[in-house]
Every structure is written in structure tokens, then in C-alpha cells.
Amino acid sequence: MSDVLELVDVSVVRDGRALVDDVSWSVKEGERWVILGPNGAGKTTLLNIASSYLFPTKGSATVLGEQLGGVGTDVFDLRPRIGIAGVAMADKLPRRQTVLQTVLTAAYGMTATWHENYDKVDEDRARAFLDRLGMTEYLDRKFGTLSEGERKRTLIARAMMTDPELLLLDEPAAGLDLGGREDLVRRLGRLARDPYAPSMIMVTHHVEEIAPGFTHVLMIRQGKVLAAGPMETELSSRNLSLCFGLPLVVEHQGDRYTARGLPLA
Ligand SMILES: Nc1ncnc2c1ncn2[C@@H]1O[C@H](COP(=O)(O)OP(=O)(O)OP(=O)(O)O)[C@@H](O)[C@H]1O
Ligand SMILES: [Mg+2]
């Protein structure tokens, strides 16, 4: 299996502080990774490297076989091969575009605005992705009027539009109500188990948001990797407690996880 992402001794230093500190991590084709860690741990920074928008200060980062900053690597060729759904992206998208336009424009560059010359093939693809995310009834709604959950689902459909080899999701379930979260987890689970779906990396704060089909977990605290490997072995009470800095118990029931703090003695 080839490497989708290969970080070797990667640090990102800003104002003399390492936001990501000597991280080595490799993601192979077909793997579905979850990144867990407290606020400010460096999760989004790692995703920014994986998306090729941020280059390490030290170390080497190779994304889909291309070394960031390497001779012969053109990030503009690399970026369409990566789908990104995160809060930063939502803020860049025109609020007045319809849901269908918002997804369709992804095929023509980052945040391109609407013009009339879209291919029927692309429009059909956009409709199909939106349908898969349960957004068929919202095709003509203005993106800016969507609820948090509807916006998240639109962004995931949009990220799929370029047929990416790597899909990056930054807190896709944040701000969703219980029903919305469960609906999204179910849909992500379907995607994660689809052998034709891209390799995936999802950042989350809650083990309850880990969809079935996710295979690996990386835990990060203060920029340093605490644990990285298969979900069954690494998503342990011990690792999670170290990661969040308090005693926690993880339970695995069926194909889902829950975590809670231990009562004070
Ligand atoms: N450009 C920057 N300059 C200085 N510090 C930065 C910069 N970007 C991020 N940081 C800091 O780096 C740390 C890691 O940020 P990051 O966004 O990766 O955290 P995170 O794990 O995604 O947190 P959250 O769960 O809150 O989203 C934070 O302390 C943040 O304030
Ligand atoms: Mg973040």
C-alpha cells in the first residue's frame, strides 16, 4: 500500500513555539484516521499540512507522493487531489450561492463563483453527492441560510466533488444536535466503509463522533503525538486519559465508542 501522507520529524514553529512538535506519522492508502486531542493541541495545524496549505518549519511532509517544498512539487497540481471540509472553508464560500452551486463550483477551483457554463456531467455528480449526504431537498437554498448541520453536509459533498484521493474533515460534527450527529456519523460510516471512497482523516473532540469504518487513531497533546495506530489498540482509556490530562474511561459497544470521566475519589 502506498503512502497517502508521510510526516517525518515534522515541526511547525510560530513565535518561537512548536505548534506541532517533531511529529512522525504515516497514513496508507485506504486507511481512515481520526485525530483526537484537546483544544490547541495542533490538530488543525496537522490537517493544514496534509492539505498542502502549510509547510513544516522542520522535517519532511509528503502528501500523495509529493514532498511539500520539494523540487518538482507543484501544490497547485496537488490541491485538487485533496478534499477539505472544515470551518475555515465554510467562511470562504459565498453565502448567496445555492447549495448546488456551492458544491458544483468545487470542480472549478477553490471558491469560484457561479457562471452558467457548467457541464451536465458535473452537475449530475454534484446532485449525486448531495443526495448521498441527504441534501436533495436543499439544492436551491442559499448556502448562507443553512443550519450548522446542513452546512456541514454540504461541505462534505463539496469536498467529494473533485474525486479526491484524500478527504480531510475538521470537526464535521461540531455544533450538531444529537440527531444531526447520529445522522452524520451514519453517513460518514457508509463513506468510510466504501472501498472506493478516498483515504480519510477526521479531526474530532469526541469519541462518540467516530464513525464505524474508521481504522486508526492519532492522539496529540501540545503538538506531540501520544499514540498513533489501529483504533482497537490505541483508543484505550489509558491513552485518552493521557491525551486529555484527566482520568477517562473509554467503552467500545458494537461499532461505537463512548468516553466519560471517572468520578472523583
Ligand atoms: N499562525 C499561528 N501563529 C501562532 N500560533 C498559532 C498559529 N496558528 C495556530 N496557532 C496556535 O497553535 C496551537 C494549535 O492550533 P490548532 O488550530 O492546530 O489547534 P487544534 O488542535 O485544532 O485546536 P481546536 O481543538 O481548538 O480546534 C494553538 O495554540 C493555536 O493558538
Ligand atoms: Mg482545530
PDB file of C-alpha atoms and ligand atoms in Angstrom:
ATOM      1  CA  MET A   1       0.000   0.000   0.000  1.00  0.00           C
ATOM      2  CA  SER A   2       1.355   3.397  -0.886  1.00  0.00           C
ATOM      3  CA  ASP A   3       1.632   6.349   1.442  1.00  0.00           C
ATOM      4  CA  VAL A   4      -1.089   8.954   1.349  1.00  0.00           C
ATOM      5  CA  LEU A   5       0.664  11.038   3.965  1.00  0.00           C
ATOM      6  CA  GLU A   6       4.155  10.677   5.365  1.00  0.00           C
ATOM      7  CA  LEU A   7       5.417  13.077   8.017  1.00  0.00           C
ATOM      8  CA  VAL A   8       8.969  12.620   9.240  1.00  0.00           C
ATOM      9  CA  ASP A   9      10.118  14.655  12.266  1.00  0.00           C
ATOM     10  CA  VAL A  10       7.761  17.484  11.357  1.00  0.00           C
ATOM     11  CA  SER A  11       7.628  20.638  13.462  1.00  0.00           C
ATOM     12  CA  VAL A  12       5.693  23.830  12.870  1.00  0.00           C
ATOM     13  CA  VAL A  13       7.188  26.724  14.821  1.00  0.00           C
ATOM     14  CA  ARG A  14       5.481  30.089  15.268  1.00  0.00           C
ATOM     15  CA  ASP A  15       6.763  32.889  17.517  1.00  0.00           C
ATOM     16  CA  GLY A  16       9.367  30.521  18.922  1.00  0.00           C
ATOM     17  CA  ARG A  17       6.743  27.928  19.931  1.00  0.00           C
ATOM     18  CA  ALA A  18       6.298  24.485  18.356  1.00  0.00           C
ATOM     19  CA  LEU A  19       2.590  24.099  17.466  1.00  0.00           C
ATOM     20  CA  VAL A  20       3.441  20.697  16.048  1.00  0.00           C
ATOM     21  CA  ASP A  21       6.485  19.170  17.670  1.00  0.00           C
ATOM     22  CA  ASP A  22       8.607  16.527  15.974  1.00  0.00           C
ATOM     23  CA  VAL A  23       5.720  14.513  14.554  1.00  0.00           C
ATOM     24  CA  SER A  24       6.299  11.371  12.523  1.00  0.00           C
ATOM     25  CA  TRP A  25       3.137   9.834  11.117  1.00  0.00           C
ATOM     26  CA  SER A  26       2.193   7.826   8.098  1.00  0.00           C
ATOM     27  CA  VAL A  27      -1.215   7.238   6.544  1.00  0.00           C
ATOM     28  CA  LYS A  28      -1.517   4.458   3.984  1.00  0.00           C
ATOM     29  CA  GLU A  29      -3.963   4.267   1.142  1.00  0.00           C
ATOM     30  CA  GLY A  30      -7.450   3.217   2.212  1.00  0.00           C
ATOM     31  CA  GLU A  31      -6.907   3.958   5.908  1.00  0.00           C
ATOM     32  CA  ARG A  32      -9.416   6.123   7.784  1.00  0.00           C
ATOM     33  CA  TRP A  33      -7.800   8.090  10.596  1.00  0.00           C
ATOM     34  CA  VAL A  34      -9.276  10.018  13.487  1.00  0.00           C
ATOM     35  CA  ILE A  35      -7.218  12.761  15.157  1.00  0.00           C
ATOM     36  CA  LEU A  36      -8.110  13.331  18.812  1.00  0.00           C
ATOM     37  CA  GLY A  37      -6.711  15.932  21.166  1.00  0.00           C
ATOM     38  CA  PRO A  38      -7.591  18.877  23.398  1.00  0.00           C
ATOM     39  CA  ASN A  39      -8.168  22.440  22.144  1.00  0.00           C
ATOM     40  CA  GLY A  40      -4.945  23.924  20.815  1.00  0.00           C
ATOM     41  CA  ALA A  41      -3.188  20.536  20.555  1.00  0.00           C
ATOM     42  CA  GLY A  42      -2.261  21.069  16.904  1.00  0.00           C
ATOM     43  CA  LYS A  43      -4.960  19.030  15.140  1.00  0.00           C
ATOM     44  CA  THR A  44      -5.970  21.673  12.599  1.00  0.00           C
ATOM     45  CA  THR A  45      -2.302  22.510  12.053  1.00  0.00           C
ATOM     46  CA  LEU A  46      -1.693  18.864  11.098  1.00  0.00           C
ATOM     47  CA  LEU A  47      -4.653  18.970   8.695  1.00  0.00           C
ATOM     48  CA  ASN A  48      -3.280  22.168   7.183  1.00  0.00           C
ATOM     49  CA  ILE A  49      -0.059  20.313   6.399  1.00  0.00           C
ATOM     50  CA  ALA A  50      -1.989  17.339   4.996  1.00  0.00           C
ATOM     51  CA  SER A  51      -3.934  19.748   2.781  1.00  0.00           C
ATOM     52  CA  SER A  52      -0.628  21.208   1.464  1.00  0.00           C
ATOM     53  CA  TYR A  53      -1.560  24.728   2.607  1.00  0.00           C
ATOM     54  CA  LEU A  54       1.050  24.749   5.370  1.00  0.00           C
ATOM     55  CA  PHE A  55       4.681  23.663   5.021  1.00  0.00           C
ATOM     56  CA  PRO A  56       6.608  22.371   8.037  1.00  0.00           C
ATOM     57  CA  THR A  57       9.265  24.566   9.611  1.00  0.00           C
ATOM     58  CA  LYS A  58      11.364  21.427  10.112  1.00  0.00           C
ATOM     59  CA  GLY A  59      11.166  17.857   8.856  1.00  0.00           C
ATOM     60  CA  SER A  60       9.638  16.418   5.741  1.00  0.00           C
ATOM     61  CA  ALA A  61       5.976  16.138   4.709  1.00  0.00           C
ATOM     62  CA  THR A  62       4.958  14.057   1.713  1.00  0.00           C
ATOM     63  CA  VAL A  63       1.336  14.197   0.583  1.00  0.00           C
ATOM     64  CA  LEU A  64       0.095  11.780  -2.096  1.00  0.00           C
ATOM     65  CA  GLY A  65       3.684  11.090  -3.087  1.00  0.00           C
ATOM     66  CA  GLU A  66       4.651  14.768  -3.426  1.00  0.00           C
ATOM     67  CA  GLN A  67       7.066  16.305  -0.947  1.00  0.00           C
ATOM     68  CA  LEU A  68       5.928  19.731   0.246  1.00  0.00           C
ATOM     69  CA  GLY A  69       8.550  22.284  -0.733  1.00  0.00           C
ATOM     70  CA  GLY A  70      10.349  19.590  -2.724  1.00  0.00           C
ATOM     71  CA  VAL A  71      11.880  20.099  -6.144  1.00  0.00           C
ATOM     72  CA  GLY A  72       9.256  19.374  -8.788  1.00  0.00           C
ATOM     73  CA  THR A  73       6.289  19.543  -6.406  1.00  0.00           C
ATOM     74  CA  ASP A  74       3.585  21.913  -7.549  1.00  0.00           C
ATOM     75  CA  VAL A  75       0.977  22.379  -4.839  1.00  0.00           C
ATOM     76  CA  PHE A  76      -1.471  23.616  -7.455  1.00  0.00           C
ATOM     77  CA  ASP A  77      -1.422  20.159  -9.041  1.00  0.00           C
ATOM     78  CA  LEU A  78      -1.648  18.537  -5.615  1.00  0.00           C
ATOM     79  CA  ARG A  79      -4.550  20.510  -4.108  1.00  0.00           C
ATOM     80  CA  PRO A  80      -7.352  19.264  -6.400  1.00  0.00           C
ATOM     81  CA  ARG A  81      -6.420  15.728  -5.286  1.00  0.00           C
ATOM     82  CA  ILE A  82      -7.333  16.616  -1.695  1.00  0.00           C
ATOM     83  CA  GLY A  83     -10.875  17.279  -0.448  1.00  0.00           C
ATOM     84  CA  ILE A  84     -11.219  19.562   2.569  1.00  0.00           C
ATOM     85  CA  ALA A  85     -14.272  20.180   4.730  1.00  0.00           C
ATOM     86  CA  GLY A  86     -13.718  22.472   7.691  1.00  0.00           C
ATOM     87  CA  VAL A  87     -14.853  25.672   9.295  1.00  0.00           C
ATOM     88  CA  ALA A  88     -12.193  27.750   7.510  1.00  0.00           C
ATOM     89  CA  MET A  89     -13.595  26.592   4.178  1.00  0.00           C
ATOM     90  CA  ALA A  90     -17.193  27.452   5.095  1.00  0.00           C
ATOM     91  CA  ASP A  91     -16.160  31.041   5.816  1.00  0.00           C
ATOM     92  CA  LYS A  92     -14.620  31.432   2.370  1.00  0.00           C
ATOM     93  CA  LEU A  93     -17.709  30.370   0.427  1.00  0.00           C
ATOM     94  CA  PRO A  94     -20.170  32.925  -0.940  1.00  0.00           C
ATOM     95  CA  ARG A  95     -23.286  32.927   1.236  1.00  0.00           C
ATOM     96  CA  ARG A  96     -25.603  33.828  -1.642  1.00  0.00           C
ATOM     97  CA  GLN A  97     -24.773  30.821  -3.796  1.00  0.00           C
ATOM     98  CA  THR A  98     -27.230  27.961  -3.760  1.00  0.00           C
ATOM     99  CA  VAL A  99     -26.306  24.615  -2.243  1.00  0.00           C
ATOM    100  CA  LEU A 100     -25.992  23.064  -5.708  1.00  0.00           C
ATOM    101  CA  GLN A 101     -23.761  25.917  -6.906  1.00  0.00           C
ATOM    102  CA  THR A 102     -21.641  25.677  -3.772  1.00  0.00           C
ATOM    103  CA  VAL A 103     -20.858  22.025  -4.464  1.00  0.00           C
ATOM    104  CA  LEU A 104     -20.558  22.423  -8.224  1.00  0.00           C
ATOM    105  CA  THR A 105     -18.035  25.267  -8.058  1.00  0.00           C
ATOM    106  CA  ALA A 106     -15.599  22.940  -6.263  1.00  0.00           C
ATOM    107  CA  ALA A 107     -14.971  21.277  -9.619  1.00  0.00           C
ATOM    108  CA  TYR A 108     -13.626  24.591 -10.924  1.00  0.00           C
ATOM    109  CA  GLY A 109     -11.304  25.745  -8.148  1.00  0.00           C
ATOM    110  CA  MET A 110     -11.374  26.703  -4.523  1.00  0.00           C
ATOM    111  CA  THR A 111     -14.219  29.147  -4.079  1.00  0.00           C
ATOM    112  CA  ALA A 112     -15.032  30.039  -7.668  1.00  0.00           C
ATOM    113  CA  THR A 113     -18.280  31.885  -8.145  1.00  0.00           C
ATOM    114  CA  TRP A 114     -21.148  30.821 -10.279  1.00  0.00           C
ATOM    115  CA  HIS A 115     -21.155  31.133 -14.050  1.00  0.00           C
ATOM    116  CA  GLU A 116     -23.512  29.401 -16.410  1.00  0.00           C
ATOM    117  CA  ASN A 117     -21.136  27.094 -18.274  1.00  0.00           C
ATOM    118  CA  TYR A 118     -21.122  24.033 -16.116  1.00  0.00           C
ATOM    119  CA  ASP A 119     -21.081  20.595 -17.634  1.00  0.00           C
ATOM    120  CA  LYS A 120     -24.154  18.438 -17.197  1.00  0.00           C
ATOM    121  CA  VAL A 121     -21.830  15.650 -16.020  1.00  0.00           C
ATOM    122  CA  ASP A 122     -20.525  17.820 -13.193  1.00  0.00           C
ATOM    123  CA  GLU A 123     -23.997  18.919 -12.212  1.00  0.00           C
ATOM    124  CA  ASP A 124     -25.121  15.298 -12.037  1.00  0.00           C
ATOM    125  CA  ARG A 125     -22.145  14.466  -9.848  1.00  0.00           C
ATOM    126  CA  ALA A 126     -22.897  17.381  -7.517  1.00  0.00           C
ATOM    127  CA  ARG A 127     -26.522  16.242  -7.225  1.00  0.00           C
ATOM    128  CA  ALA A 128     -25.423  12.666  -6.514  1.00  0.00           C
ATOM    129  CA  PHE A 129     -23.028  13.713  -3.720  1.00  0.00           C
ATOM    130  CA  LEU A 130     -25.663  15.982  -2.198  1.00  0.00           C
ATOM    131  CA  ASP A 131     -28.170  13.159  -2.367  1.00  0.00           C
ATOM    132  CA  ARG A 132     -25.729  10.860  -0.566  1.00  0.00           C
ATOM    133  CA  LEU A 133     -25.496  13.442   2.210  1.00  0.00           C
ATOM    134  CA  GLY A 134     -29.276  13.830   2.419  1.00  0.00           C
ATOM    135  CA  MET A 135     -29.327  17.331   0.897  1.00  0.00           C
ATOM    136  CA  THR A 136     -31.546  16.788  -2.142  1.00  0.00           C
ATOM    137  CA  GLU A 137     -34.291  18.967  -0.725  1.00  0.00           C
ATOM    138  CA  TYR A 138     -31.921  21.901  -0.250  1.00  0.00           C
ATOM    139  CA  LEU A 139     -30.407  22.209  -3.742  1.00  0.00           C
ATOM    140  CA  ASP A 140     -31.785  25.707  -4.352  1.00  0.00           C
ATOM    141  CA  ARG A 141     -31.340  27.070  -0.839  1.00  0.00           C
ATOM    142  CA  LYS A 142     -28.760  29.827  -0.316  1.00  0.00           C
ATOM    143  CA  PHE A 143     -25.669  28.435   1.414  1.00  0.00           C
ATOM    144  CA  GLY A 144     -25.713  31.302   3.912  1.00  0.00           C
ATOM    145  CA  THR A 145     -29.184  30.336   5.171  1.00  0.00           C
ATOM    146  CA  LEU A 146     -28.324  26.740   6.068  1.00  0.00           C
ATOM    147  CA  SER A 147     -28.279  25.392   9.604  1.00  0.00           C
ATOM    148  CA  GLU A 148     -24.974  24.177  11.008  1.00  0.00           C
ATOM    149  CA  GLY A 149     -25.743  20.544  10.194  1.00  0.00           C
ATOM    150  CA  GLU A 150     -26.928  21.294   6.654  1.00  0.00           C
ATOM    151  CA  ARG A 151     -23.817  23.384   6.092  1.00  0.00           C
ATOM    152  CA  LYS A 152     -21.550  20.570   7.261  1.00  0.00           C
ATOM    153  CA  ARG A 153     -23.214  18.066   4.965  1.00  0.00           C
ATOM    154  CA  THR A 154     -22.928  20.478   2.020  1.00  0.00           C
ATOM    155  CA  LEU A 155     -19.222  20.953   2.729  1.00  0.00           C
ATOM    156  CA  ILE A 156     -18.586  17.214   2.722  1.00  0.00           C
ATOM    157  CA  ALA A 157     -20.431  16.841  -0.608  1.00  0.00           C
ATOM    158  CA  ARG A 158     -18.328  19.743  -1.895  1.00  0.00           C
ATOM    159  CA  ALA A 159     -15.095  18.137  -0.715  1.00  0.00           C
ATOM    160  CA  MET A 160     -16.007  14.957  -2.635  1.00  0.00           C
ATOM    161  CA  MET A 161     -16.622  16.836  -5.869  1.00  0.00           C
ATOM    162  CA  THR A 162     -13.064  16.730  -7.213  1.00  0.00           C
ATOM    163  CA  ASP A 163     -12.953  12.972  -6.630  1.00  0.00           C
ATOM    164  CA  PRO A 164     -10.145  13.414  -4.103  1.00  0.00           C
ATOM    165  CA  GLU A 165      -7.652  10.734  -3.138  1.00  0.00           C
ATOM    166  CA  LEU A 166      -7.556  12.136   0.387  1.00  0.00           C
ATOM    167  CA  LEU A 167     -10.501  13.589   2.302  1.00  0.00           C
ATOM    168  CA  LEU A 168      -9.833  15.845   5.300  1.00  0.00           C
ATOM    169  CA  LEU A 169     -12.622  16.600   7.764  1.00  0.00           C
ATOM    170  CA  ASP A 170     -12.097  19.094  10.579  1.00  0.00           C
ATOM    171  CA  GLU A 171     -14.706  18.566  13.316  1.00  0.00           C
ATOM    172  CA  PRO A 172     -17.509  17.646  10.910  1.00  0.00           C
ATOM    173  CA  ALA A 173     -19.955  17.006  13.771  1.00  0.00           C
ATOM    174  CA  ALA A 174     -19.216  20.118  15.854  1.00  0.00           C
ATOM    175  CA  GLY A 175     -22.339  22.120  16.562  1.00  0.00           C
ATOM    176  CA  LEU A 176     -24.753  19.390  15.522  1.00  0.00           C
ATOM    177  CA  ASP A 177     -27.618  18.265  17.728  1.00  0.00           C
ATOM    178  CA  LEU A 178     -27.836  14.619  18.780  1.00  0.00           C
ATOM    179  CA  GLY A 179     -29.967  13.635  15.779  1.00  0.00           C
ATOM    180  CA  GLY A 180     -27.733  15.557  13.399  1.00  0.00           C
ATOM    181  CA  ARG A 181     -24.629  13.982  14.852  1.00  0.00           C
ATOM    182  CA  GLU A 182     -26.022  10.464  14.600  1.00  0.00           C
ATOM    183  CA  ASP A 183     -27.159  11.111  11.034  1.00  0.00           C
ATOM    184  CA  LEU A 184     -23.693  12.391  10.085  1.00  0.00           C
ATOM    185  CA  VAL A 185     -21.920   9.516  11.844  1.00  0.00           C
ATOM    186  CA  ARG A 186     -24.096   7.074   9.877  1.00  0.00           C
ATOM    187  CA  ARG A 187     -23.284   8.794   6.580  1.00  0.00           C
ATOM    188  CA  LEU A 188     -19.568   9.030   7.372  1.00  0.00           C
ATOM    189  CA  GLY A 189     -19.659   5.373   8.356  1.00  0.00           C
ATOM    190  CA  ARG A 190     -21.078   4.481   4.961  1.00  0.00           C
ATOM    191  CA  LEU A 191     -18.357   6.526   3.291  1.00  0.00           C
ATOM    192  CA  ALA A 192     -15.622   5.074   5.494  1.00  0.00           C
ATOM    193  CA  ARG A 193     -16.652   1.522   4.610  1.00  0.00           C
ATOM    194  CA  ASP A 194     -16.896   2.231   0.883  1.00  0.00           C
ATOM    195  CA  PRO A 195     -13.762   0.691  -0.678  1.00  0.00           C
ATOM    196  CA  TYR A 196     -13.892   3.275  -3.475  1.00  0.00           C
ATOM    197  CA  ALA A 197     -14.046   6.236  -1.084  1.00  0.00           C
ATOM    198  CA  PRO A 198     -10.855   8.251  -0.586  1.00  0.00           C
ATOM    199  CA  SER A 199      -8.465   7.821   2.331  1.00  0.00           C
ATOM    200  CA  MET A 200      -9.828   9.899   5.176  1.00  0.00           C
ATOM    201  CA  ILE A 201      -8.516  11.929   8.113  1.00  0.00           C
ATOM    202  CA  MET A 202     -11.089  13.340  10.517  1.00  0.00           C
ATOM    203  CA  VAL A 203     -10.425  15.635  13.458  1.00  0.00           C
ATOM    204  CA  THR A 204     -12.833  15.370  16.354  1.00  0.00           C
ATOM    205  CA  HIS A 205     -13.092  16.158  20.060  1.00  0.00           C
ATOM    206  CA  HIS A 206     -15.440  13.319  20.929  1.00  0.00           C
ATOM    207  CA  VAL A 207     -15.026   9.565  20.595  1.00  0.00           C
ATOM    208  CA  GLU A 208     -18.822   9.394  20.180  1.00  0.00           C
ATOM    209  CA  GLU A 209     -18.300  11.010  16.771  1.00  0.00           C
ATOM    210  CA  ILE A 210     -16.068   8.227  15.459  1.00  0.00           C
ATOM    211  CA  ALA A 211     -17.978   6.506  12.691  1.00  0.00           C
ATOM    212  CA  PRO A 212     -17.784   2.756  12.185  1.00  0.00           C
ATOM    213  CA  GLY A 213     -15.244   2.027   9.467  1.00  0.00           C
ATOM    214  CA  PHE A 214     -12.597   4.381  10.833  1.00  0.00           C
ATOM    215  CA  THR A 215      -9.499   2.256  11.272  1.00  0.00           C
ATOM    216  CA  HIS A 216      -6.790   4.283  13.016  1.00  0.00           C
ATOM    217  CA  VAL A 217      -6.402   6.977  15.631  1.00  0.00           C
ATOM    218  CA  LEU A 218      -3.742   9.604  16.286  1.00  0.00           C
ATOM    219  CA  MET A 219      -3.742  11.329  19.657  1.00  0.00           C
ATOM    220  CA  ILE A 220      -1.951  14.616  20.032  1.00  0.00           C
ATOM    221  CA  ARG A 221      -1.272  16.835  23.025  1.00  0.00           C
ATOM    222  CA  GLN A 222       0.696  20.098  22.987  1.00  0.00           C
ATOM    223  CA  GLY A 223       1.898  19.376  19.468  1.00  0.00           C
ATOM    224  CA  LYS A 224       3.310  15.952  20.342  1.00  0.00           C
ATOM    225  CA  VAL A 225       1.973  12.583  19.268  1.00  0.00           C
ATOM    226  CA  LEU A 226       0.873  10.492  22.238  1.00  0.00           C
ATOM    227  CA  ALA A 227      -0.402   7.496  20.360  1.00  0.00           C
ATOM    228  CA  ALA A 228      -0.881   6.504  16.735  1.00  0.00           C
ATOM    229  CA  GLY A 229      -2.089   3.217  15.347  1.00  0.00           C
ATOM    230  CA  PRO A 230      -5.064   0.893  14.935  1.00  0.00           C
ATOM    231  CA  MET A 231      -8.214   2.049  16.725  1.00  0.00           C
ATOM    232  CA  GLU A 232      -8.682  -1.230  18.660  1.00  0.00           C
ATOM    233  CA  THR A 233      -5.344  -0.987  20.414  1.00  0.00           C
ATOM    234  CA  GLU A 234      -4.680   2.757  20.616  1.00  0.00           C
ATOM    235  CA  LEU A 235      -8.094   4.102  21.591  1.00  0.00           C
ATOM    236  CA  SER A 236      -7.651   2.964  25.175  1.00  0.00           C
ATOM    237  CA  SER A 237      -8.678   4.562  28.468  1.00  0.00           C
ATOM    238  CA  ARG A 238      -5.005   4.992  29.302  1.00  0.00           C
ATOM    239  CA  ASN A 239      -4.126   6.833  26.100  1.00  0.00           C
ATOM    240  CA  LEU A 240      -7.234   9.014  26.185  1.00  0.00           C
ATOM    241  CA  SER A 241      -6.587   9.950  29.827  1.00  0.00           C
ATOM    242  CA  LEU A 242      -3.006  10.964  28.987  1.00  0.00           C
ATOM    243  CA  CYS A 243      -4.206  12.876  25.971  1.00  0.00           C
ATOM    244  CA  PHE A 244      -6.838  14.947  27.772  1.00  0.00           C
ATOM    245  CA  GLY A 245      -4.992  15.080  31.094  1.00  0.00           C
ATOM    246  CA  LEU A 246      -7.660  13.569  33.348  1.00  0.00           C
ATOM    247  CA  PRO A 247      -8.839  10.069  34.216  1.00  0.00           C
ATOM    248  CA  LEU A 248     -11.189   8.837  31.489  1.00  0.00           C
ATOM    249  CA  VAL A 249     -12.834   5.546  30.655  1.00  0.00           C
ATOM    250  CA  VAL A 250     -13.459   4.556  27.047  1.00  0.00           C
ATOM    251  CA  GLU A 251     -16.089   1.983  26.249  1.00  0.00           C
ATOM    252  CA  HIS A 252     -16.498   0.157  22.987  1.00  0.00           C
ATOM    253  CA  GLN A 253     -20.024  -1.023  22.307  1.00  0.00           C
ATOM    254  CA  GLY A 254     -20.865  -2.630  18.992  1.00  0.00           C
ATOM    255  CA  ASP A 255     -19.178  -0.411  16.467  1.00  0.00           C
ATOM    256  CA  ARG A 256     -19.247   2.811  18.506  1.00  0.00           C
ATOM    257  CA  TYR A 257     -17.242   4.410  21.308  1.00  0.00           C
ATOM    258  CA  THR A 258     -18.155   6.429  24.386  1.00  0.00           C
ATOM    259  CA  ALA A 259     -15.933   8.133  26.939  1.00  0.00           C
ATOM    260  CA  ARG A 260     -16.557   9.641  30.361  1.00  0.00           C
ATOM    261  CA  GLY A 261     -14.577  10.980  33.260  1.00  0.00           C
ATOM    262  CA  LEU A 262     -14.070   8.852  36.347  1.00  0.00           C
ATOM    263  CA  PRO A 263     -15.885  10.137  39.438  1.00  0.00           C
ATOM    264  CA  LEU A 264     -13.546  11.879  41.905  1.00  0.00           C
ATOM    265  CA  ALA A 265     -12.461   9.552  44.714  1.00  0.00           C
TER     266      ALA A 265
HETATM  267  N1  LIG B   1      -0.325  31.223  12.780  1.00  0.00           N
HETATM  268  C1  LIG B   1      -0.201  30.964  14.059  1.00  0.00           C
HETATM  269  N2  LIG B   1       0.642  31.680  14.856  1.00  0.00           N
HETATM  270  C2  LIG B   1       0.771  31.414  16.159  1.00  0.00           C
HETATM  271  N3  LIG B   1       0.110  30.426  16.794  1.00  0.00           N
HETATM  272  C3  LIG B   1      -0.759  29.711  16.054  1.00  0.00           C
HETATM  273  C4  LIG B   1      -0.960  29.914  14.676  1.00  0.00           C
HETATM  274  N4  LIG B   1      -1.879  29.033  14.225  1.00  0.00           N
HETATM  275  C5  LIG B   1      -2.223  28.293  15.291  1.00  0.00           C
HETATM  276  N5  LIG B   1      -1.571  28.682  16.400  1.00  0.00           N
HETATM  277  C6  LIG B   1      -1.641  28.087  17.747  1.00  0.00           C
HETATM  278  O1  LIG B   1      -1.233  26.744  17.599  1.00  0.00           O
HETATM  279  C7  LIG B   1      -1.898  25.887  18.504  1.00  0.00           C
HETATM  280  C8  LIG B   1      -2.521  24.748  17.748  1.00  0.00           C
HETATM  281  O2  LIG B   1      -3.569  25.235  16.935  1.00  0.00           O
HETATM  282  P1  LIG B   1      -4.564  24.287  16.168  1.00  0.00           P
HETATM  283  O3  LIG B   1      -5.532  25.142  15.452  1.00  0.00           O
HETATM  284  O4  LIG B   1      -3.777  23.326  15.363  1.00  0.00           O
HETATM  285  O5  LIG B   1      -5.251  23.522  17.385  1.00  0.00           O
HETATM  286  P2  LIG B   1      -6.425  22.451  17.377  1.00  0.00           P
HETATM  287  O6  LIG B   1      -5.862  21.199  17.959  1.00  0.00           O
HETATM  288  O7  LIG B   1      -7.031  22.362  16.020  1.00  0.00           O
HETATM  289  O8  LIG B   1      -7.410  23.094  18.434  1.00  0.00           O
HETATM  290  P3  LIG B   1      -9.033  23.149  18.459  1.00  0.00           P
HETATM  291  O9  LIG B   1      -9.465  21.847  19.028  1.00  0.00           O
HETATM  292  O10 LIG B   1      -9.305  24.273  19.405  1.00  0.00           O
HETATM  293  O11 LIG B   1      -9.509  23.400  17.061  1.00  0.00           O
HETATM  294  C9  LIG B   1      -2.901  26.786  19.228  1.00  0.00           C
HETATM  295  O12 LIG B   1      -2.343  27.121  20.475  1.00  0.00           O
HETATM  296  C10 LIG B   1      -3.026  27.996  18.331  1.00  0.00           C
HETATM  297  O13 LIG B   1      -3.323  29.154  19.079  1.00  0.00           O
HETATM  298 MG    MG B   2      -8.872  22.842  15.229  1.00  0.00          MG
END
